Coordinates of C-alpha atoms and ligand atoms in Angstrom, one line a residue:
X1 CA 94.3 146.3 110.1
X2 CA 93.2 142.3 110.1
X3 CA 94.9 141.8 106.7
X4 CA 98.6 143.1 108.6
X5 CA 98.0 140.5 111.2
X6 CA 97.1 137.8 109.1
X7 CA 100.3 138.6 106.7
X8 CA 102.4 138.9 109.8
X9 CA 101.1 135.6 111.0
X10 CA 102.0 133.9 107.7
X11 CA 105.6 135.2 107.9
X12 CA 106.2 134.0 111.6
X13 CA 104.8 130.4 110.2
X14 CA 107.2 130.4 107.3
X15 CA 110.0 131.4 109.2
X16 CA 109.4 128.2 111.2
X17 CA 109.5 125.8 108.4
X18 CA 112.7 124.0 107.8
X19 CA 114.3 124.8 104.2
X20 CA 116.9 122.3 104.2
X21 CA 116.9 118.3 103.3
X22 CA 116.4 116.0 106.3
X23 CA 119.0 113.4 106.0
X24 CA 120.3 111.2 108.8
X25 CA 118.7 113.3 111.5
X26 CA 120.4 116.6 110.4
X27 CA 119.0 119.6 108.5
X28 CA 121.3 120.1 105.5
X29 CA 122.0 122.0 102.3
X30 CA 121.9 120.1 99.1
X31 CA 125.2 119.0 98.1
X32 CA 125.2 121.1 94.9
X33 CA 124.0 124.0 96.8
X34 CA 120.9 124.5 94.4
X35 CA 117.5 125.6 95.7
X36 CA 114.3 126.4 94.3
X37 CA 111.3 128.5 95.1
X38 CA 108.0 127.2 96.5
X39 CA 105.3 129.5 95.5
X40 CA 101.7 130.6 96.4
X41 CA 99.1 129.7 93.8
X42 CA 96.8 132.2 94.8
X43 CA 99.3 135.0 93.9
X44 CA 102.0 133.7 92.1
X45 CA 104.5 134.8 94.8
X46 CA 107.4 133.2 96.2
X47 CA 106.9 131.5 99.9
X48 CA 110.3 130.1 100.5
X49 CA 113.1 129.1 98.9
X50 CA 114.2 125.6 99.9
X51 CA 117.1 123.2 99.5
X52 CA 117.2 121.2 96.0
X53 CA 118.2 117.7 96.5
X54 CA 120.3 115.6 93.7
X55 CA 121.0 112.3 93.4
X56 CA 124.0 112.6 95.7
X57 CA 121.9 113.8 98.3
X58 CA 119.4 110.9 97.6
X59 CA 122.3 108.5 98.1
X60 CA 123.0 109.8 101.3
X61 CA 119.4 109.7 102.4
X62 CA 119.4 106.1 101.2
X63 CA 122.7 105.5 103.3
X64 CA 121.2 107.0 106.1
X65 CA 117.8 104.9 106.1
X66 CA 119.6 101.5 105.2
X67 CA 122.2 102.3 108.5
X68 CA 119.1 102.9 110.6
X69 CA 117.1 100.0 109.5
X70 CA 118.3 97.4 111.6
X71 CA 117.9 99.2 114.9
X72 CA 114.9 100.5 113.8
X73 CA 113.0 97.2 113.3
X74 CA 114.5 96.0 116.7
X75 CA 112.5 98.7 118.6
X76 CA 109.6 97.5 120.8
X77 CA 106.2 98.0 118.9
X78 CA 104.8 100.0 121.5
X79 CA 107.6 102.5 121.3
X80 CA 107.1 103.1 117.7
X81 CA 103.5 103.2 118.5
X82 CA 104.2 105.8 121.3
X83 CA 106.2 108.1 118.7
X84 CA 103.3 108.0 116.4
X85 CA 101.0 108.9 119.3
X86 CA 103.2 111.9 120.4
X87 CA 103.1 113.0 116.7
X88 CA 99.4 112.9 116.7
X89 CA 99.1 115.1 119.5
X90 CA 101.8 117.4 118.2
X91 CA 100.2 117.9 114.8
X92 CA 96.6 118.2 116.4
X93 CA 98.1 121.1 118.7
X94 CA 99.4 122.6 115.6
X95 CA 96.4 122.2 113.6
X96 CA 96.1 126.1 112.7
X97 CA 99.8 126.0 111.4
X98 CA 99.7 123.0 109.3
X99 CA 96.3 124.1 107.9
X100 CA 97.6 127.4 107.2
X101 CA 100.9 126.1 105.3
X102 CA 98.8 123.8 103.2
X103 CA 96.7 126.7 102.2
X104 CA 99.5 128.8 101.5
X105 CA 101.8 126.5 99.4
X106 CA 98.7 124.8 97.7
X107 CA 95.8 127.0 97.6
X108 CA 93.1 125.0 99.3
X109 CA 90.4 127.0 101.6
X110 CA 91.7 127.2 105.1
X111 CA 88.3 125.2 106.3
X112 CA 89.4 122.4 104.0
X113 CA 93.1 122.4 105.0
X114 CA 91.8 122.2 108.5
X115 CA 90.1 118.9 107.8
X116 CA 93.0 117.7 106.0
X117 CA 95.0 118.0 109.2
X118 CA 92.3 115.9 110.9
X119 CA 92.6 113.2 108.4
X120 CA 96.1 113.1 108.1
X121 CA 96.8 113.2 111.8
X122 CA 94.4 110.4 112.1
X123 CA 96.6 108.0 110.3
X124 CA 99.3 108.9 113.0
X125 CA 96.5 107.9 115.7
X126 CA 95.3 104.8 113.8
X127 CA 98.8 103.3 113.0
X128 CA 100.0 103.9 116.5
X129 CA 97.1 101.6 117.6
X130 CA 98.2 99.2 115.0
X131 CA 102.0 99.2 115.8
X132 CA 101.4 96.9 118.5
X133 CA 99.0 94.5 116.8
X134 CA 101.7 92.4 114.7
X135 CA 100.0 88.8 115.7
X136 CA 101.5 86.1 113.9
X137 CA 100.4 82.4 114.2
X138 CA 101.6 79.1 115.4
X139 CA 99.6 75.8 114.3
X140 CA 100.0 72.2 113.6
X141 CA 100.5 71.0 109.8
X142 CA 97.6 69.1 108.4
X143 CA 99.3 65.8 108.6
X144 CA 100.2 66.7 112.4
X145 CA 103.9 65.9 111.8
X146 CA 105.2 69.4 111.8
X147 CA 104.4 72.8 113.3
X148 CA 104.1 76.1 111.3
X149 CA 105.4 79.4 112.6
X150 CA 104.1 82.4 110.5
X151 CA 105.6 85.9 111.6
X152 CA 105.3 89.2 110.2
X153 CA 108.7 91.3 109.5
X154 CA 109.3 94.9 108.2
X155 CA 109.9 94.9 104.6
X156 CA 113.0 97.4 105.1
X157 CA 113.9 100.8 103.5
X158 CA 110.9 102.4 101.7
X159 CA 111.0 105.1 98.9
X160 CA 107.8 107.3 99.6
X161 CA 106.8 109.6 96.6
X162 CA 103.7 112.1 97.3
X163 CA 101.9 114.1 95.1
X164 CA 100.9 118.1 95.8
X165 CA 97.3 117.8 96.0
X166 CA 97.2 116.5 99.9
X167 CA 100.5 117.6 101.2
X168 CA 100.0 116.3 104.9
X169 CA 97.6 113.3 104.4
X170 CA 99.6 111.7 101.2
X171 CA 102.4 111.9 103.6
X172 CA 101.1 110.5 106.8
X173 CA 99.1 107.7 105.0
X174 CA 102.8 106.4 104.1
X175 CA 105.1 107.0 106.9
X176 CA 102.5 106.6 110.0
X177 CA 102.1 102.6 108.7
X178 CA 106.0 102.6 107.8
X179 CA 106.9 103.5 111.2
X180 CA 104.3 101.1 113.1
X181 CA 106.0 98.1 110.9
X182 CA 109.4 99.2 111.5
X183 CA 110.6 100.5 108.2
X184 CA 113.2 103.2 107.5
X185 CA 112.2 105.9 104.7
X186 CA 113.0 108.3 102.4
X187 CA 110.3 110.5 101.2
X188 CA 110.5 112.6 98.1
X189 CA 107.4 115.4 98.5
X190 CA 106.2 117.0 95.3
X191 CA 108.1 120.2 94.1
X192 CA 104.9 122.2 94.5
X193 CA 104.1 121.5 97.8
X194 CA 107.2 120.5 100.1
X195 CA 106.9 122.6 102.7
X196 CA 104.3 121.0 105.0
X197 CA 106.5 117.7 104.8
X198 CA 109.3 119.7 106.0
X199 CA 107.4 120.8 108.8
X200 CA 105.8 117.4 109.6
X201 CA 109.3 115.7 109.6
X202 CA 110.1 118.2 112.1
X203 CA 107.4 117.1 114.3
X204 CA 108.4 113.6 113.8
X205 CA 111.9 114.4 115.2
X206 CA 110.4 116.0 118.2
X207 CA 108.0 113.4 118.8
X208 CA 111.3 111.1 119.2
X209 CA 111.8 109.6 115.9
X210 CA 115.4 108.2 115.5
X211 CA 117.8 109.9 113.4
X212 CA 117.8 108.3 109.9
X213 CA 114.4 106.6 110.2
X214 CA 112.8 109.5 107.9
X215 CA 114.7 111.3 105.5
X216 CA 113.4 113.9 103.3
X217 CA 114.7 115.0 100.0
X218 CA 112.8 117.9 97.9
X219 CA 113.9 118.1 94.2
X220 CA 112.8 119.7 91.5
X221 CA 114.3 116.7 89.2
X222 CA 112.3 113.8 90.5
X223 CA 113.2 111.3 88.1
X224 CA 117.0 112.2 88.2
X225 CA 117.1 112.1 91.9
X226 CA 114.8 108.9 92.8
X227 CA 115.8 107.0 89.6
X228 CA 119.2 105.5 91.3
X229 CA 117.1 104.9 94.5
X230 CA 114.9 102.8 93.0
X231 CA 117.7 100.6 91.3
X232 CA 119.7 100.6 95.1
X233 CA 119.6 97.0 96.1
X234 CA 119.1 97.8 99.5
X235 CA 115.8 99.5 98.8
X236 CA 113.0 97.2 99.5
X237 CA 109.8 99.1 98.7
X238 CA 108.3 101.9 96.6
X239 CA 105.1 103.4 97.6
X240 CA 103.8 105.9 95.0
X241 CA 100.8 108.2 95.1
X242 CA 100.6 110.4 91.9
X243 CA 99.3 110.1 88.2
X244 CA 98.8 106.9 86.7
X245 CA 101.5 107.7 83.8
X246 CA 104.2 108.1 86.3
X247 CA 103.1 105.3 88.3
X248 CA 103.4 102.9 85.2
X249 CA 107.0 104.3 84.5
X250 CA 108.0 103.5 88.1
X251 CA 106.5 100.4 88.2
X252 CA 108.8 99.3 85.2
X253 CA 111.8 100.7 87.2
X254 CA 110.8 99.0 90.2
X255 CA 111.1 95.5 88.3
X256 CA 115.0 95.9 88.0
X257 CA 115.1 94.6 92.0
X258 CA 111.8 93.2 91.9
X259 CA 110.7 95.8 94.6
X260 CA 107.3 95.6 96.7
X261 CA 105.2 98.2 95.3
X262 CA 102.2 100.2 96.2
X263 CA 100.6 102.5 93.8
X264 CA 97.8 105.0 94.5
X265 CA 97.2 106.5 91.0
X266 CA 94.7 108.2 89.1
X267 CA 90.9 108.1 89.1
X268 CA 87.9 108.8 86.9
X269 CA 84.9 108.5 89.6
X270 CA 81.4 108.0 88.3
X271 CA 78.7 109.6 90.4
X272 CA 75.4 107.9 89.8
X273 CA 72.1 109.3 90.8
X274 CA 69.0 106.8 90.5
X275 CA 65.6 108.3 90.0
X276 CA 64.6 107.2 93.5
X277 CA 67.5 109.1 94.9
X278 CA 67.1 112.1 97.4
X279 CA 68.0 114.5 95.0
X280 CA 68.8 117.3 97.3
X281 CA 71.3 115.1 99.3
X282 CA 72.5 113.9 95.7
X283 CA 73.3 117.6 95.0
X284 CA 74.8 118.3 98.4
X285 CA 77.0 114.9 97.9
X286 CA 78.0 116.0 94.2
X287 CA 79.2 119.3 95.5
X288 CA 81.3 117.9 98.2
X289 CA 82.7 115.0 95.7
X290 CA 83.1 117.6 92.8
X291 CA 84.7 120.7 94.9
X292 CA 87.0 119.2 97.7
X293 CA 90.2 120.2 97.0
X294 CA 88.8 122.3 93.7
X295 CA 88.4 119.2 92.2
X296 CA 92.0 118.6 92.5
X297 CA 91.5 114.8 94.1
X298 CA 92.0 111.5 92.7
X299 CA 88.6 110.5 94.4
X300 CA 87.0 113.9 92.5
X301 CA 83.7 112.7 91.1
X302 CA 84.0 112.9 87.4
X303 CA 81.4 111.8 85.4
X304 CA 77.8 112.6 86.6
X305 CA 75.5 109.8 85.5
X306 CA 71.9 110.5 86.2
X307 CA 68.8 109.0 85.5
X308 CA 67.1 110.6 82.7
X309 CA 63.7 111.1 84.9
X310 CA 65.7 113.3 87.4
X311 CA 68.6 114.6 85.1
X312 CA 67.0 118.2 84.7
X313 CA 66.1 118.6 88.3
X314 CA 69.4 117.5 89.2
X315 CA 71.5 119.5 86.9
X316 CA 69.5 122.7 87.7
X317 CA 70.2 122.5 91.3
X318 CA 73.5 121.2 91.3
X319 CA 74.5 124.3 88.8
X320 CA 72.7 126.5 91.3
X321 CA 74.7 125.0 94.2
X322 CA 77.9 125.3 92.3
X323 CA 77.3 129.1 91.2
X324 CA 76.9 130.0 94.8
X325 CA 80.4 128.6 95.6
X326 CA 82.7 131.7 95.9
X327 CA 86.2 131.3 94.5
X328 CA 89.1 133.3 96.0
X329 CA 92.3 133.2 98.0
X330 CA 92.0 130.0 100.6
X331 CA 92.9 132.4 103.6
X332 CA 89.8 134.4 103.1
X333 CA 86.9 133.1 105.5
X334 CA 84.4 133.3 102.8
X335 CA 86.4 131.3 99.9
X336 CA 85.0 127.8 99.4
X337 CA 87.0 127.3 96.1
X338 CA 90.9 127.9 95.8
X339 CA 92.8 128.3 92.8
X340 CA 93.9 125.5 90.5
X341 CA 97.9 124.6 91.4
X342 CA 99.4 126.2 88.3
X343 CA 98.9 127.5 84.6
X344 CA 99.3 124.5 83.2
X345 CA 96.8 122.6 85.1
X346 CA 94.2 125.3 84.5
X347 CA 95.0 125.4 80.8
X348 CA 94.4 121.4 80.6
X349 CA 91.0 122.0 82.7
X350 CA 89.7 124.5 80.0
X351 CA 90.8 122.4 77.2
X352 CA 88.5 119.7 78.3
X353 CA 85.7 122.3 78.9
X354 CA 86.1 123.5 75.3
X355 CA 86.6 120.1 73.8
X356 CA 82.8 119.1 75.5
X357 CA 81.4 122.4 74.2
X358 CA 82.8 122.3 70.8
X359 CA 81.2 118.5 70.7
X360 CA 77.7 120.0 71.8
X361 CA 77.6 120.4 75.5
X362 CA 76.1 123.2 77.2
X363 CA 77.8 125.0 80.4
X364 CA 74.9 125.8 82.1
X365 CA 77.4 127.6 84.9
X366 CA 81.0 128.4 84.8
X367 CA 83.0 127.3 81.8
X368 CA 85.8 129.9 82.0
X369 CA 88.8 130.8 84.0
X370 CA 88.5 133.6 86.7
X371 CA 90.3 136.6 85.5
X372 CA 92.9 138.3 87.9
X373 CA 95.9 136.9 89.8
X374 CA 96.0 133.5 90.7
X375 CA 94.9 130.1 88.7
X376 CA 91.2 130.2 89.6
X377 CA 88.7 128.4 87.3
X378 CA 84.9 129.0 87.8
X379 CA 82.6 126.0 89.5
X380 CA 81.5 124.7 86.1
X381 CA 78.3 122.1 85.2
X382 CA 78.0 120.8 81.6
X383 CA 75.1 119.1 80.3
X384 CA 74.6 117.3 76.8
X385 CA 77.9 116.0 77.2
X386 CA 78.7 113.8 73.9
X387 CA 79.7 110.0 74.8
X388 CA 83.3 110.7 72.7
X389 CA 83.9 114.0 74.8
X390 CA 87.7 113.8 76.4
X391 CA 86.3 114.9 79.5
X392 CA 84.8 111.6 79.9
X393 CA 87.5 109.5 79.9
X394 CA 90.4 111.9 81.3
X395 CA 91.0 112.9 85.0
X396 CA 89.6 116.5 85.0
X397 CA 91.6 117.8 88.0
X398 CA 89.3 121.0 88.1
X399 CA 85.9 122.2 89.3
X400 CA 84.3 120.9 86.3
X401 CA 81.2 118.7 86.4
X402 CA 79.7 116.8 83.2
X403 CA 76.5 115.2 83.3
X404 CA 75.2 112.3 80.9
X405 CA 71.9 110.4 81.7
X406 CA 71.0 106.7 81.5
X407 CA 67.5 104.8 81.3
X408 CA 68.2 101.5 83.0
X409 CA 70.6 100.2 86.0
X410 CA 72.5 98.1 83.7
X411 CA 73.3 100.9 81.5
X412 CA 74.4 102.9 84.3
X413 CA 76.8 100.2 85.4
X414 CA 78.4 100.3 81.9
X415 CA 78.8 103.9 81.9
X416 CA 80.1 103.8 85.1
X417 CA 82.8 101.0 84.2
X418 CA 83.5 102.5 81.0
X419 CA 87.0 103.5 82.0
X420 CA 90.4 102.2 82.7
X421 CA 90.4 103.6 85.9
X422 CA 88.5 101.8 89.2
X423 CA 89.2 103.8 92.5
X424 CA 86.0 105.1 93.8
X425 CA 82.3 105.4 92.6
X426 CA 79.5 107.1 94.0
X427 CA 76.1 105.9 94.0
X428 CA 72.8 107.6 95.3
X429 CA 69.8 105.9 95.7
X430 CA 67.0 105.2 98.2
X431 CA 66.8 101.3 97.7
X432 CA 69.5 99.6 99.5
X433 CA 69.4 96.5 97.6
X434 CA 70.1 98.6 94.7
X435 CA 73.0 99.9 96.3
X436 CA 74.4 96.8 97.4
X437 CA 74.0 95.3 93.6
X438 CA 75.8 98.5 92.3
X439 CA 78.9 97.7 94.8
X440 CA 78.9 94.0 93.4
X441 CA 78.9 95.4 89.9
X442 CA 81.5 98.4 90.1
X443 CA 84.6 97.6 89.2
X444 CA 86.2 100.1 91.8
X445 CA 88.3 99.7 94.9
X446 CA 85.7 101.9 97.1
X447 CA 82.2 102.9 96.6
X448 CA 80.5 105.9 98.5
X449 CA 76.6 104.8 99.0
X450 CA 74.6 108.4 99.6
X451 CA 78.0 109.7 100.5
X452 CA 80.2 112.1 98.5
X453 CA 83.4 111.9 100.8
X454 CA 84.4 108.6 102.1
X455 CA 88.0 108.9 103.0
X456 CA 88.7 107.6 106.5
X457 CA 92.0 106.3 108.2
X458 CA 90.1 103.2 109.6
X459 CA 89.1 102.3 105.9
X460 CA 91.2 100.7 103.1
X461 CA 91.7 103.1 100.7
X462 CA 93.0 102.1 97.1
X463 CA 92.0 101.3 93.6
X464 CA 91.6 98.3 90.9
X465 CA 92.6 98.2 87.2
X466 CA 94.8 101.6 86.2
X467 CA 94.2 103.2 89.7
X468 CA 96.7 101.3 91.3
X469 CA 98.0 98.5 94.0
X470 CA 97.5 98.2 97.3
X471 CA 95.7 99.7 100.2
X472 CA 96.6 102.4 102.5
X473 CA 94.4 102.8 105.6
X474 CA 92.7 100.3 107.5
X475 CA 93.5 97.1 108.8
X476 CA 95.3 96.7 105.5
X477 CA 97.5 99.7 105.5
X478 CA 100.3 98.4 107.7
X479 CA 100.4 94.9 105.6
X480 CA 101.9 97.0 102.8
X481 CA 104.9 97.4 105.1
X482 CA 105.2 94.0 106.4
X483 CA 106.3 90.6 104.9
X484 CA 105.3 87.2 105.9
X485 CA 108.0 84.9 107.2
X486 CA 107.1 81.2 107.9
X487 CA 109.3 79.0 109.7
X488 CA 108.8 74.9 109.5
X489 CA 109.4 73.2 112.8
X490 CA 109.8 69.6 113.1
X491 CA 107.3 67.5 115.1
X492 CA 108.1 68.3 118.8
X493 CA 107.0 64.9 119.9
X494 CA 109.3 63.0 117.4
X495 CA 112.2 62.4 119.6
Ligands
NAP501 P1 102.4 113.1 89.4 O1 102.9 114.1 88.4 O2 102.4 111.9 88.9 O3 103.4 113.2 90.5 C1 103.4 112.4 92.0 C2 104.8 112.6 92.3 O4 105.6 111.9 91.7 C3 105.3 113.9 92.4 O5 106.1 113.8 93.8 C4 106.3 114.0 91.5 O6 107.4 114.8 91.6 C5 106.8 112.5 91.3 N1 107.4 112.3 90.0 C6 106.9 112.9 88.8 N2 107.6 112.1 87.8 C7 108.6 111.2 88.4 C8 109.6 110.6 88.1 N3 109.8 110.3 87.0 N4 110.5 109.9 88.9 C9 110.2 109.8 90.5 N5 109.2 110.7 90.9 C10 108.4 111.4 89.8 O7 101.0 113.4 89.9 P2 100.3 114.7 90.8 O8 100.2 115.8 89.5 O9 101.6 115.2 91.6 O10 99.4 114.3 91.3 C11 98.3 114.2 90.8 C12 97.8 112.9 90.7 O11 97.8 112.0 91.6 C13 96.6 112.7 90.1 O12 96.3 111.8 88.8 C14 95.7 111.8 91.1 O13 94.4 111.2 90.9 C15 96.9 111.0 91.7 N6 96.5 111.0 93.0 C16 95.9 109.8 93.4 C17 96.2 109.4 94.9 C18 95.2 108.1 95.3 O14 95.3 107.8 96.2 N7 94.9 107.1 94.4 C19 95.7 110.1 95.7 C20 96.2 111.6 95.4 C21 96.4 111.8 93.9 P3 107.4 116.3 90.9 O15 106.0 117.0 91.2 O16 108.4 117.0 92.0 O17 107.5 116.4 89.6

């Protein structure tokens, strides 16, 4: 009976999700008439068929964004803030719908999906408040002979490209500051999880966003569809979240028109545990940093670097905690670990585990796919991982934790920084000075000190090295969508 009610609730929700493209304020089929299937990764079954945009649709979306730009930039900041505030209230009121939709199309457990709704909605609230704080300055030049007027203006039409792993938060983290700044947008969500973006776009419309400000074009041909937009001289900015590999290519394309770019790319986070750490707290932090989103997060702890004196205790307790996390369909209340997004991802995770084990590592828990429907993989802890194992240098994107050991603080720093990525690091120690020293020595855009999850709409999220450029959230987030204009004024006392 309960299963029937749950299935009916899923069907009712799916029936309310728009399945067409949003262009210039109207929901429309793609010009080619093509559609594609969005599937549930825990069953492999189709959830909905939705419109598949092509380059003609992208051009129409660009036309709409360009046409709306001047009027949108001229709206009162308070008006833009109020739209975001209403969207925050609406997403919060429909939290259960957004959570279930993300669980259905992406697979994460419902409790985590609810957490993402709170996190994703918080960008709407944060930037509704930031919208009215576009302060400039007026000052006297150093020689006293002129005046300097400095203001901020919206950069103009933006192309936003988002990944599949956080379907709501990755969209609101870009859309909210763009709305606050007065930019129009074309959003291309990932083909694997476009439904949340479509539902969110409808909420933005209902919150009063004018036609053409946000256009949404899901597509199965990302490069062919967005490529011409990136070369369109009316586009002013590209904000991308995804893999470093695709980000690099898009940066090269963006050079044609010298576009402003924000690049939130891959990670390879070190999780460093010192001998003086509270080991139980470190284990709890490790489970959170590893299993959040099944390990499919750019912020996921990828390498566990543990002091040799506490390595056995940490590994054993961590393995016990990982083993106790039930895998299953995200809609089931007991599920802690959902499926991976597709078979390709699961095969890649397993190839990394196999490479490590072939090189001498031991899987002290897990180490294999879960048999049956869906793309499930066992939560896995590997010890004795050799320095040359691929799993230490590649982004795992799955529930697998390789552990290596260190002796001195300098060695921990060297191991942690030994990657081309620099998004986030986690450090567990009871010594505050050591924690602060680690912050100074680690080449990462963010660090968690005795914390396994640090994402916060009020904080600047972003990386260094090949993890990207720019920051999302915090005071910095809106700056990505503004440019600075300086007006030099002659001495008002001169005549
Ligand atoms: P991805 O393959 O790079 O795709 C990201 C987005 O780019 C998707 O919308 C994708 O569309 C699109 N795309 C792919 N090729 C493109 C092209 N040639 N031109 C234009 N768009 C293109 O990454 P993913 O597998 O979705 O996401 C996982 C990656 O994102 C991981 O590396 C993760 O670390 C990173 N990530 C980073 C952050 C951060 O804030 N730093 C946050 C979350 C995720 P289709 O999927 O439809 O092809």
